[in-house]
Amino acid sequence: MSRTRRTNLVAGAALSVLAFAGLFPYLFMVVASVKDNEQFFASYWSPAWPLHLENYAAAWEQVSPYLFTSFVVAGLAIAGTLALAPASAFVFARYRFPGRNTLFALIAALLMVPSITSLIPLFVLMRDLGILDSRLVLIVPHITANTVFGIVVMRTYMAQLPEEIFEAARVDGAGGIRVFLAFMLPLARPVIGTVALMTVLGVWNDYFWPLLTVQTDAYRTIPAGLAFFANQNVQQWGPLFAGYVLASLPLVVLFTFLSKWFLAGIQGGIVSGK
Amino acid sequence: MISTKVRRRLPWGVYLVLLPTFALLAAFAYYPALNGMVHSLFEWRPGFESPFVGFENYLTMLGDDLWWASFRNIGIIFVWAVTLMWVLPLLAAELVMSLSSERLRFVFRTLLILPLAFPAVVNVLLWQFMYDPRDGVINSLLRAVGLDGLAGNWIGDPDTALVALMTIGFPWVASLPFLVFLSALQNVPAEIYQAAEVDGAGRLRRFWSIDLPMMFRDVKLLFVLAVISVLQYGMQAHIMTKGGPDNATQVPVLRMLDAAFLDTSWGYAATLGTVLFALTLAVSLVALALGRKAQA
């Protein structure tokens, strides 16, 4: 019994050190986000009063356009993905038709094309279409990438659902469209949620594409926008860290309330890889 | 009766459902990917006539010292990523599983992966601050303990810039490897541990004889993912160093983007992109083939 306790104590102490080391930059960020520059230098390692919440007001002014654009891009990318992926996945999972395997292989093959290696030709295409420096140019690649990923994971999920559920509906005279809308979509909610979260994570982590395709400041999504914001606020430590906090909040909220789906989204790479 | 059934099976509706998806993918996935490969054989001048140059761009690449230096750098990053960046997550996973209480396990697991809740760009920008020569955490700490002489310009010095980039996110426990190691350990049946205990196997013995073999398959997968992700490495380097100082942190992705957006050599950039894609594909296919063989 005491040996278990000793193991717990040693492991707990070591894990506390690791957890603290990993969280330290974020703790420092939150504490320093409410200091003015004088407090930043005077009490570098400790919290300081009074709190300067006006740092957040200053940061909000600059970061809120990036947040807004990120929400718009993520929202429309999710809408576009969900308009295409579930129906296609349903067809691949539940119908037999000539060319099914070939067509599916064509889609799955795209998982092996990293977005960065197609960045140059995709940029030229968007230039030829005349949609550089718009929100649309940011949305389209997310729809493409998540439709591919979505079809692959949703097909697997939909294929393993028991046929009896759908058989009963068909006997009652429901057509394919009704079976899809009334039975498949509600059943596929977990995997739809995972794909939606993957989309949000993609928007919040895609750095090069918005950096290169967009010049208008308000069209920047968080990654490129925040890097720009950091260059605009050199040595303004309080507002700088407040801006980082504001940019992080949406993902932190998602992580808090949907941690299971969030982690599934992060591990999506593995799911899609195999 | 039979004929109507056959007619109903003619799956026009099915193709109609797939049509919008394939139209989108044709325009924004297949076309650019193929177009990039084709234009790697051209002196690509978007908007103007682009002359065909055969394999000239590929010959240029063979003599491009910066391009090869960038592979040396991602080689170093890769070795670091599959050794140091795995050891601490592995240790953390073992420690979490050593805890006897389910609640403590949950608490520590949550605290350890909490950094994953933050955007990657915030992580990089915070580490950029950590390295700040004047006000950063690392130099402030060194000065606070009287080691002023060790304080350095971590990302401004060619000797330390690459190590500084690789140290981002230390101790790397909030990561995919940790999640994979932890779930692999959770999947080891309790009976095996009990049997090992009956046989008198110690903690270390258990690690070598049970945990590591049980994780082997996942480690192979992580290894492949590490190769693929290191070929695409770039965001951290672009934010912190732009490939500098003195090209000490040059990586293939940045070299490709510079070729297009700084030198406006779009054909050459398409060549570099095509080569990066071919390498990624080769790694994926080899991994797939090995996986098949292991299953058979």
Coordinates of C-alpha atoms in Angstrom, one line a residue:
Chain A
M1 CA 0.0 0.0 0.0
S2 CA 2.7 2.5 0.9
R3 CA 4.6 1.5 -2.2
T4 CA 1.6 2.5 -4.3
R5 CA 1.5 5.8 -2.5
R6 CA 5.2 6.3 -3.1
T7 CA 4.8 5.6 -6.8
N8 CA 2.0 8.0 -7.0
L9 CA 4.0 10.7 -5.2
V10 CA 7.1 10.3 -7.5
A11 CA 5.1 10.0 -10.7
G12 CA 2.8 12.9 -9.6
A13 CA 5.8 15.1 -8.9
A14 CA 7.5 14.4 -12.2
L15 CA 4.2 14.9 -14.1
S16 CA 3.7 18.2 -12.3
V17 CA 7.1 19.4 -13.5
L18 CA 6.3 18.3 -17.1
A19 CA 2.8 19.9 -17.1
F20 CA 4.2 23.1 -15.6
A21 CA 6.9 23.3 -18.2
G22 CA 4.4 22.7 -21.0
L23 CA 2.0 25.3 -19.7
F24 CA 4.5 27.9 -18.6
P25 CA 4.5 30.0 -21.8
Y26 CA 0.7 30.2 -21.6
L27 CA 0.6 31.0 -17.9
F28 CA 3.2 33.8 -18.6
M29 CA 1.0 35.0 -21.5
V30 CA -2.1 35.3 -19.3
V31 CA -0.4 37.0 -16.4
A32 CA 1.6 39.4 -18.6
S33 CA -1.5 40.3 -20.7
V34 CA -2.9 42.4 -17.8
K35 CA 0.4 44.3 -17.0
D36 CA 1.5 47.7 -18.5
N37 CA 5.1 47.9 -19.6
E38 CA 6.3 49.3 -16.3
Q39 CA 4.8 46.4 -14.4
F40 CA 6.2 44.0 -17.0
F41 CA 9.7 45.0 -16.1
A42 CA 9.3 45.7 -12.4
S43 CA 7.6 42.4 -11.6
Y44 CA 8.6 40.2 -14.4
W45 CA 8.0 36.8 -12.7
S46 CA 4.9 37.6 -10.7
P47 CA 1.4 39.0 -11.2
A48 CA 1.1 42.8 -10.7
W49 CA -1.8 45.0 -9.6
P50 CA -3.8 47.0 -10.7
L51 CA -4.8 44.8 -13.6
H52 CA -4.7 46.7 -16.9
L53 CA -7.7 45.3 -18.7
E54 CA -7.4 48.1 -21.3
N55 CA -4.7 45.9 -22.9
Y56 CA -7.6 43.7 -24.1
A57 CA -9.5 46.7 -25.5
A58 CA -6.4 47.7 -27.5
A59 CA -5.7 44.2 -28.7
W60 CA -9.4 43.6 -29.5
E61 CA -9.4 46.5 -31.9
Q62 CA -6.6 44.9 -33.9
V63 CA -7.4 41.2 -33.5
S64 CA -11.2 41.2 -33.8
P65 CA -11.2 41.5 -37.7
Y66 CA -9.0 38.4 -37.8
L67 CA -11.3 36.5 -35.5
F68 CA -14.3 37.6 -37.5
T69 CA -12.8 36.5 -40.8
S70 CA -11.7 33.2 -39.2
F71 CA -15.3 32.6 -38.1
V72 CA -16.7 33.4 -41.5
V73 CA -14.1 31.3 -43.3
A74 CA -14.6 28.3 -40.9
G75 CA -18.4 28.6 -40.9
L76 CA -18.7 28.7 -44.7
A77 CA -16.0 26.0 -45.1
I78 CA -18.0 23.8 -42.8
A79 CA -21.2 24.6 -44.7
G80 CA -19.6 23.8 -48.0
T81 CA -18.0 20.6 -46.7
L82 CA -21.2 19.3 -45.2
A83 CA -23.1 20.1 -48.4
L84 CA -20.8 17.7 -50.3
A85 CA -19.1 15.2 -48.0
P86 CA -22.0 13.4 -46.2
A87 CA -24.1 12.8 -49.3
S88 CA -21.0 11.5 -51.3
A89 CA -19.9 9.3 -48.4
F90 CA -23.5 7.9 -48.1
V91 CA -23.4 6.9 -51.7
F92 CA -20.0 5.3 -51.4
A93 CA -21.0 3.5 -48.2
R94 CA -24.5 2.2 -49.1
Y95 CA -24.8 1.9 -52.9
R96 CA -23.2 -0.5 -55.4
F97 CA -22.6 1.1 -58.8
P98 CA -20.1 0.7 -61.6
G99 CA -16.9 2.6 -60.9
R100 CA -17.5 2.9 -57.2
N101 CA -14.1 1.6 -56.1
T102 CA -12.2 3.6 -58.8
L103 CA -14.0 6.8 -57.9
F104 CA -13.4 6.3 -54.2
A105 CA -9.7 5.6 -54.8
L106 CA -9.5 8.8 -56.8
I107 CA -10.7 10.7 -53.7
A108 CA -8.6 8.8 -51.2
A109 CA -5.5 9.4 -53.3
L110 CA -5.9 13.1 -52.7
L111 CA -5.1 12.4 -49.0
M112 CA -1.6 11.8 -50.2
V113 CA -1.2 15.2 -51.8
P114 CA -0.1 17.7 -49.1
S115 CA -1.6 21.1 -49.6
I116 CA 1.8 22.8 -49.4
T117 CA 3.1 21.0 -52.4
S118 CA 0.2 22.2 -54.5
L119 CA 0.3 25.7 -53.1
I120 CA 2.2 27.2 -56.1
P121 CA -0.2 26.0 -58.9
L122 CA -3.2 26.6 -56.7
F123 CA -2.0 30.2 -56.2
V124 CA -1.7 30.7 -59.9
L125 CA -5.1 29.2 -60.5
M126 CA -6.7 31.6 -58.0
R127 CA -4.8 34.5 -59.6
D128 CA -6.1 33.5 -63.1
L129 CA -9.7 33.3 -61.6
G130 CA -9.1 36.8 -60.2
I131 CA -10.1 35.9 -56.6
L132 CA -6.9 36.7 -54.8
D133 CA -7.3 39.0 -51.8
S134 CA -10.8 37.9 -51.0
R135 CA -12.5 35.7 -48.4
L136 CA -13.5 33.3 -51.1
V137 CA -9.9 32.4 -51.9
L138 CA -9.4 31.4 -48.2
I139 CA -12.6 29.3 -48.0
V140 CA -12.3 27.1 -51.2
P141 CA -9.1 25.1 -50.2
H142 CA -10.7 24.3 -46.8
I143 CA -13.8 22.9 -48.5
T144 CA -11.7 20.9 -50.8
A145 CA -9.4 19.4 -48.1
N146 CA -12.2 18.7 -45.7
T147 CA -14.5 17.2 -48.3
V148 CA -11.8 14.7 -49.1
F149 CA -11.1 13.9 -45.5
G150 CA -14.8 13.9 -44.7
I151 CA -15.8 11.5 -47.4
V152 CA -13.1 9.0 -46.3
V153 CA -14.0 9.0 -42.6
M154 CA -17.7 9.3 -43.1
R155 CA -17.8 6.4 -45.5
T156 CA -16.1 4.2 -43.0
Y157 CA -18.5 5.2 -40.3
M158 CA -21.6 4.9 -42.5
A159 CA -20.6 1.6 -43.9
Q160 CA -20.4 -0.1 -40.5
L161 CA -23.9 1.0 -39.4
P162 CA -26.2 -2.1 -39.4
E163 CA -28.3 -2.5 -42.5
E164 CA -31.4 -3.3 -40.6
I165 CA -32.0 0.3 -39.6
F166 CA -32.2 1.3 -43.3
E167 CA -34.0 -1.8 -44.4
A168 CA -36.9 -1.0 -42.1
A169 CA -37.1 2.5 -43.5
R170 CA -37.0 1.3 -47.1
V171 CA -39.8 -1.3 -46.3
D172 CA -41.9 1.7 -45.1
G173 CA -41.4 3.2 -48.6
A174 CA -38.7 5.7 -47.8
G175 CA -36.5 6.6 -50.8
G176 CA -32.7 7.1 -50.8
I177 CA -33.0 10.8 -50.1
R178 CA -35.3 10.3 -47.2
V179 CA -33.2 7.6 -45.7
F180 CA -30.2 9.9 -46.0
L181 CA -31.9 12.9 -44.4
A182 CA -34.0 11.3 -41.8
F183 CA -31.8 8.3 -40.7
M184 CA -28.2 8.6 -41.9
L185 CA -27.5 12.3 -41.0
P186 CA -28.7 12.0 -37.4
L187 CA -26.8 8.8 -36.9
A188 CA -23.6 10.3 -38.4
R189 CA -23.6 13.2 -36.0
P190 CA -20.4 12.2 -34.2
V191 CA -18.4 11.9 -37.4
I192 CA -19.9 15.1 -38.8
G193 CA -18.8 16.8 -35.6
T194 CA -15.3 15.5 -36.0
V195 CA -15.1 16.8 -39.6
A196 CA -16.5 20.2 -38.5
L197 CA -13.9 20.4 -35.8
M198 CA -11.1 19.4 -38.2
T199 CA -12.3 22.3 -40.4
V200 CA -12.1 24.8 -37.5
L201 CA -8.6 23.5 -36.5
G202 CA -7.5 23.8 -40.2
V203 CA -8.6 27.4 -40.4
W204 CA -6.9 28.2 -37.1
N205 CA -3.6 26.5 -38.2
D206 CA -3.3 27.3 -41.9
Y207 CA -0.5 29.9 -42.0
F208 CA 1.0 30.1 -45.5
W209 CA -2.1 30.2 -47.7
P210 CA -3.7 33.3 -46.0
L211 CA -0.3 34.9 -45.7
L212 CA 0.3 34.7 -49.5
T213 CA -3.1 35.1 -51.0
V214 CA -4.5 38.0 -49.0
Q215 CA -3.2 41.6 -48.5
T216 CA -6.3 43.3 -47.1
D217 CA -5.7 43.3 -43.4
A218 CA -9.4 42.5 -42.5
Y219 CA -9.3 39.4 -44.7
R220 CA -6.5 37.8 -42.7
T221 CA -7.4 34.7 -40.7
I222 CA -5.9 34.2 -37.2
P223 CA -2.5 32.6 -38.1
A224 CA -1.3 35.2 -40.7
G225 CA -3.2 38.0 -38.9
L226 CA -1.6 37.2 -35.5
A227 CA 1.9 37.1 -37.0
F228 CA 1.3 40.5 -38.6
F229 CA -0.2 41.7 -35.3
A230 CA 3.0 40.6 -33.5
N231 CA 5.1 42.6 -35.8
Q232 CA 2.9 45.7 -35.3
N233 CA 3.2 45.5 -31.5
V234 CA 6.9 44.9 -30.8
Q235 CA 7.7 45.5 -27.2
Q236 CA 4.1 46.4 -26.4
W237 CA 4.0 43.3 -24.2
G238 CA 0.7 43.7 -22.4
P239 CA -1.5 44.3 -25.5
L240 CA 0.6 41.8 -27.4
F241 CA -0.1 39.0 -25.0
A242 CA -3.8 40.1 -24.7
G243 CA -4.1 39.7 -28.4
Y244 CA -2.6 36.1 -28.2
V245 CA -5.2 35.3 -25.5
L246 CA -8.1 36.6 -27.6
A247 CA -6.9 34.7 -30.7
S248 CA -6.7 31.5 -28.6
L249 CA -10.0 31.7 -26.9
P250 CA -12.2 30.1 -29.5
L251 CA -10.1 27.0 -29.7
V252 CA -9.7 26.8 -25.9
V253 CA -13.5 27.0 -25.5
L254 CA -14.0 24.2 -28.1
F255 CA -11.3 22.1 -26.3
T256 CA -13.1 22.7 -22.9
F257 CA -16.5 21.7 -24.1
L258 CA -15.8 19.2 -26.9
S259 CA -12.5 17.8 -25.8
K260 CA -13.3 14.3 -27.1
W261 CA -14.1 15.5 -30.6
F262 CA -11.2 18.0 -30.4
L263 CA -8.7 15.2 -29.8
A264 CA -10.4 13.1 -32.5
G265 CA -9.8 16.0 -34.8
I266 CA -6.2 16.2 -33.9
Q267 CA -5.7 12.5 -34.4
G268 CA -7.6 12.8 -37.7
G269 CA -4.3 12.6 -39.5
I270 CA -3.9 9.1 -38.2
V271 CA -7.5 8.1 -39.2
S272 CA -7.0 9.5 -42.6
G273 CA -3.5 8.1 -43.1
K274 CA -4.7 4.5 -42.6
Chain B
M1 CA -41.5 -6.3 -63.0
I2 CA -38.0 -7.5 -63.3
S3 CA -37.2 -4.9 -66.0
T4 CA -38.4 -2.0 -63.9
K5 CA -36.3 -3.2 -61.0
V6 CA -33.3 -3.3 -63.3
R7 CA -34.1 0.1 -64.5
R8 CA -34.4 1.4 -61.0
R9 CA -31.0 0.0 -60.2
L10 CA -29.4 2.1 -63.0
P11 CA -27.7 4.5 -60.6
W12 CA -28.1 7.9 -62.3
G13 CA -29.0 9.5 -59.0
V14 CA -25.8 8.2 -57.5
Y15 CA -23.6 9.8 -60.1
L16 CA -25.7 13.0 -59.8
V17 CA -24.9 13.1 -56.0
L18 CA -21.2 12.7 -56.7
L19 CA -21.0 15.2 -59.5
P20 CA -20.7 18.4 -57.5
T21 CA -17.9 16.8 -55.3
F22 CA -15.9 15.7 -58.3
A23 CA -16.4 19.1 -60.1
L24 CA -15.0 20.9 -57.1
L25 CA -12.1 18.4 -56.7
A26 CA -11.3 18.5 -60.4
A27 CA -11.0 22.3 -60.4
F28 CA -9.2 22.8 -57.1
A29 CA -7.4 19.6 -56.3
Y30 CA -6.6 17.5 -59.4
Y31 CA -6.1 20.3 -61.8
P32 CA -3.6 22.4 -59.7
A33 CA -1.7 19.2 -58.7
L34 CA -1.3 18.1 -62.3
N35 CA -0.7 21.6 -63.6
G36 CA 2.1 22.1 -61.1
M37 CA 3.8 18.9 -62.4
V38 CA 3.3 20.0 -66.0
H39 CA 4.7 23.5 -65.4
S40 CA 7.7 22.1 -63.7
L41 CA 8.9 21.6 -67.3
F42 CA 8.3 25.2 -68.2
E43 CA 9.7 28.6 -67.5
W44 CA 6.3 29.5 -66.0
R45 CA 5.3 33.1 -66.2
P46 CA 1.7 33.4 -65.1
G47 CA -0.2 35.7 -67.4
F48 CA 2.4 35.6 -70.1
E49 CA 3.7 33.0 -72.6
S50 CA 5.6 30.3 -70.8
P51 CA 8.3 28.6 -72.9
F52 CA 8.9 24.8 -72.5
V53 CA 12.3 24.2 -71.0
G54 CA 12.3 20.4 -70.5
F55 CA 14.3 19.3 -67.5
E56 CA 16.2 22.5 -67.1
N57 CA 14.4 23.4 -63.8
Y58 CA 15.4 19.9 -62.4
L59 CA 19.0 20.5 -63.4
T60 CA 18.9 23.9 -61.7
M61 CA 17.7 22.1 -58.6
L62 CA 20.6 19.6 -58.6
G63 CA 23.0 22.5 -58.5
D64 CA 21.0 24.5 -55.9
D65 CA 23.1 24.5 -52.8
L66 CA 20.4 26.2 -50.7
W67 CA 17.9 23.5 -51.6
W68 CA 20.3 20.7 -50.4
A69 CA 21.2 22.7 -47.3
S70 CA 17.5 22.8 -46.5
F71 CA 17.4 19.0 -46.7
R72 CA 20.3 18.8 -44.3
N73 CA 18.3 21.0 -41.9
I74 CA 15.1 19.0 -42.1
G75 CA 17.2 15.8 -41.7
I76 CA 18.4 17.2 -38.4
I77 CA 14.9 18.3 -37.4
F78 CA 13.7 14.8 -38.2
V79 CA 16.3 13.0 -36.1
W80 CA 15.4 15.4 -33.2
A81 CA 11.7 14.8 -33.7
V82 CA 11.9 11.0 -33.5
T83 CA 14.3 10.9 -30.5
L84 CA 14.1 13.8 -28.0
M85 CA 10.6 14.7 -29.0
W86 CA 9.4 11.1 -28.3
V87 CA 11.3 10.4 -25.1
L88 CA 9.6 12.9 -22.9
P89 CA 6.1 12.0 -24.2
L90 CA 6.8 8.3 -23.7
L91 CA 8.1 9.0 -20.2
A92 CA 5.0 11.1 -19.5
A93 CA 2.7 8.3 -20.8
E94 CA 4.4 5.7 -18.6
L95 CA 4.1 8.0 -15.6
V96 CA 0.5 8.7 -16.1
M97 CA -0.2 4.9 -16.3
S98 CA 1.8 4.4 -13.1
L99 CA -0.7 6.5 -11.2
S100 CA -3.1 4.2 -9.2
S101 CA -6.1 6.5 -9.2
E102 CA -8.3 7.0 -12.3
R103 CA -9.0 10.6 -11.3
L104 CA -5.4 11.6 -11.0
R105 CA -4.7 10.0 -14.4
F106 CA -7.5 12.1 -15.9
V107 CA -6.3 15.3 -14.2
F108 CA -2.6 14.9 -15.3
R109 CA -3.6 13.8 -18.8
T110 CA -5.7 16.9 -19.2
L111 CA -3.0 19.3 -17.8
L112 CA -0.4 17.7 -20.1
I113 CA -2.4 18.0 -23.3
L114 CA -3.9 21.4 -22.5
P115 CA -1.4 23.3 -24.7
L116 CA -3.0 21.5 -27.6
A117 CA -6.0 23.7 -27.1
F118 CA -4.0 26.8 -28.3
P119 CA -3.4 27.7 -31.9
A120 CA 0.0 26.6 -33.2
V121 CA 0.8 30.1 -34.3
V122 CA 0.3 31.3 -30.7
N123 CA 2.7 28.6 -29.5
V124 CA 5.4 29.8 -32.0
L125 CA 4.9 33.5 -31.2
L126 CA 5.1 32.8 -27.4
W127 CA 8.4 30.9 -28.0
Q128 CA 9.6 33.8 -30.1
F129 CA 9.1 35.9 -27.0
M130 CA 10.8 33.3 -24.8
Y131 CA 13.9 33.7 -27.0
D132 CA 13.8 37.5 -27.1
P133 CA 17.4 38.6 -26.4
R134 CA 16.4 41.5 -24.1
D135 CA 13.1 40.7 -22.5
G136 CA 12.7 37.0 -23.1
V137 CA 12.1 34.4 -20.4
I138 CA 15.2 32.4 -21.2
N139 CA 17.7 35.2 -20.9
S140 CA 15.8 36.8 -18.0
L141 CA 16.1 33.5 -16.2
L142 CA 19.8 33.2 -16.9
R143 CA 20.4 36.7 -15.7
A144 CA 18.3 36.1 -12.6
V145 CA 20.5 33.3 -11.5
G146 CA 23.7 35.2 -12.4
L147 CA 24.6 33.4 -15.6
D148 CA 24.6 36.6 -17.7
G149 CA 27.4 35.2 -19.8
L150 CA 25.2 32.4 -21.2
A151 CA 22.4 34.7 -22.3
G152 CA 22.3 34.7 -26.1
N153 CA 20.5 35.9 -29.2
W154 CA 19.0 32.4 -29.6
I155 CA 17.2 32.8 -33.0
G156 CA 19.6 35.6 -34.3
D157 CA 22.7 33.4 -34.0
P158 CA 23.3 30.9 -36.8
D159 CA 24.8 28.5 -34.3
T160 CA 21.7 28.2 -32.1
A161 CA 18.9 29.2 -34.5
L162 CA 18.0 25.6 -35.6
V163 CA 18.2 24.2 -32.1
A164 CA 16.0 27.1 -30.9
L165 CA 13.4 26.2 -33.6
M166 CA 13.4 22.6 -32.6
T167 CA 13.0 23.4 -28.9
I168 CA 9.7 25.2 -29.5
G169 CA 7.0 23.5 -27.5
F170 CA 9.4 21.8 -25.0
P171 CA 8.7 19.3 -23.3
W172 CA 6.6 18.3 -26.3
V173 CA 4.2 16.3 -24.2
A174 CA 1.1 18.1 -25.7
S175 CA 1.5 16.2 -28.9
L176 CA 0.3 13.4 -31.1
P177 CA 3.0 11.0 -29.9
F178 CA 1.9 11.4 -26.3
L179 CA -1.7 10.7 -27.2
V180 CA -0.7 7.6 -29.3
F181 CA 1.7 6.2 -26.6
L182 CA -0.9 6.8 -23.9
S183 CA -3.8 5.0 -25.8
A184 CA -1.4 2.2 -26.7
L185 CA -0.6 1.7 -23.0
Q186 CA -4.2 1.9 -22.1
N187 CA -4.9 -0.9 -24.5
V188 CA -2.5 -3.4 -22.9
P189 CA -4.8 -6.0 -21.3
A190 CA -4.5 -5.9 -17.5
E191 CA -4.0 -9.7 -17.4
I192 CA -0.7 -9.3 -19.1
Y193 CA 0.5 -6.9 -16.4
Q194 CA -0.8 -9.2 -13.7
A195 CA 1.0 -12.2 -15.2
A196 CA 4.2 -10.1 -15.4
E197 CA 3.8 -9.2 -11.8
V198 CA 3.3 -12.8 -10.8
D199 CA 6.5 -13.7 -12.7
G200 CA 8.3 -11.0 -10.6
A201 CA 9.0 -8.6 -13.5
G202 CA 9.9 -5.1 -12.3
R203 CA 8.8 -1.8 -13.7
L204 CA 11.7 -1.5 -16.1
R205 CA 11.4 -5.1 -17.3
R206 CA 7.7 -4.5 -17.9
F207 CA 8.5 -1.5 -20.0
W208 CA 11.1 -3.3 -22.2
S209 CA 9.2 -6.6 -22.5
I210 CA 5.6 -5.5 -22.7
D211 CA 5.0 -1.8 -23.3
L212 CA 7.6 -1.3 -26.1
P213 CA 6.6 -4.4 -28.1
M214 CA 2.9 -3.5 -27.7
M215 CA 3.6 0.1 -29.0
F216 CA 5.7 -1.0 -32.0
R217 CA 3.0 -0.7 -34.6
D218 CA 2.0 2.8 -33.4
V219 CA 5.7 3.8 -33.4
K220 CA 6.0 2.8 -37.0
L221 CA 3.0 4.9 -37.9
L222 CA 4.4 7.9 -35.9
F223 CA 7.7 7.5 -37.7
V224 CA 6.0 7.7 -41.2
L225 CA 4.0 10.7 -40.1
A226 CA 7.2 12.4 -38.8
V227 CA 8.8 12.0 -42.2
I228 CA 5.8 13.4 -44.0
S229 CA 5.4 16.3 -41.6
V230 CA 9.1 17.2 -41.6
L231 CA 9.0 17.5 -45.5
Q232 CA 6.2 20.1 -44.9
Y233 CA 8.0 21.9 -42.1
G234 CA 7.9 25.6 -42.5
M235 CA 5.5 27.7 -40.4
Q236 CA 7.8 27.9 -37.3
A237 CA 10.8 28.8 -39.4
H238 CA 8.9 31.4 -41.4
I239 CA 7.6 33.2 -38.3
M240 CA 10.8 33.2 -36.3
T241 CA 13.7 33.2 -38.8
K242 CA 12.5 33.4 -42.4
G243 CA 15.1 30.7 -43.0
G244 CA 17.9 32.8 -41.6
P245 CA 20.2 33.9 -40.1
D246 CA 22.6 33.1 -42.9
N247 CA 20.3 30.3 -44.1
A248 CA 20.9 28.4 -40.9
T249 CA 17.3 27.4 -40.7
Q250 CA 16.5 27.1 -44.5
V251 CA 13.9 24.4 -45.1
P252 CA 12.5 23.0 -48.4
V253 CA 9.1 24.7 -48.1
L254 CA 10.6 28.1 -47.5
R255 CA 13.0 27.6 -50.4
M256 CA 10.1 26.7 -52.7
L257 CA 8.0 29.8 -51.6
D258 CA 11.1 32.1 -52.0
A259 CA 11.6 30.7 -55.5
A260 CA 8.0 31.7 -56.5
F261 CA 7.3 34.9 -54.5
L262 CA 10.8 36.5 -54.2
D263 CA 12.6 35.3 -57.4
T264 CA 9.3 35.0 -59.4
S265 CA 10.6 31.7 -60.8
W266 CA 7.3 30.0 -60.9
G267 CA 8.4 27.1 -63.0
Y268 CA 11.3 26.4 -60.6
A269 CA 9.0 26.7 -57.6
A270 CA 6.6 24.2 -59.3
T271 CA 9.6 21.8 -59.8
L272 CA 10.5 22.0 -56.1
G273 CA 6.9 21.5 -55.1
T274 CA 6.7 18.4 -57.4
V275 CA 9.8 16.9 -55.9
L276 CA 8.5 17.5 -52.4
F277 CA 5.2 15.8 -53.4
A278 CA 7.1 12.9 -55.0
L279 CA 9.1 12.4 -51.8
T280 CA 6.0 12.5 -49.7
L281 CA 4.2 10.0 -52.0
A282 CA 7.2 7.7 -52.0
V283 CA 7.3 7.6 -48.2
S284 CA 3.5 7.0 -48.0
L285 CA 3.7 4.2 -50.5
V286 CA 6.6 2.5 -48.9
A287 CA 4.9 2.7 -45.5
L288 CA 1.7 1.3 -47.1
A289 CA 3.6 -1.6 -48.7
L290 CA 5.4 -2.4 -45.4
G291 CA 2.1 -2.3 -43.6
R292 CA 0.5 -4.7 -46.0
K293 CA 3.5 -7.0 -45.7
A294 CA 3.3 -6.9 -41.9
Q295 CA -0.4 -7.8 -42.0
A296 CA 0.1 -10.7 -44.5

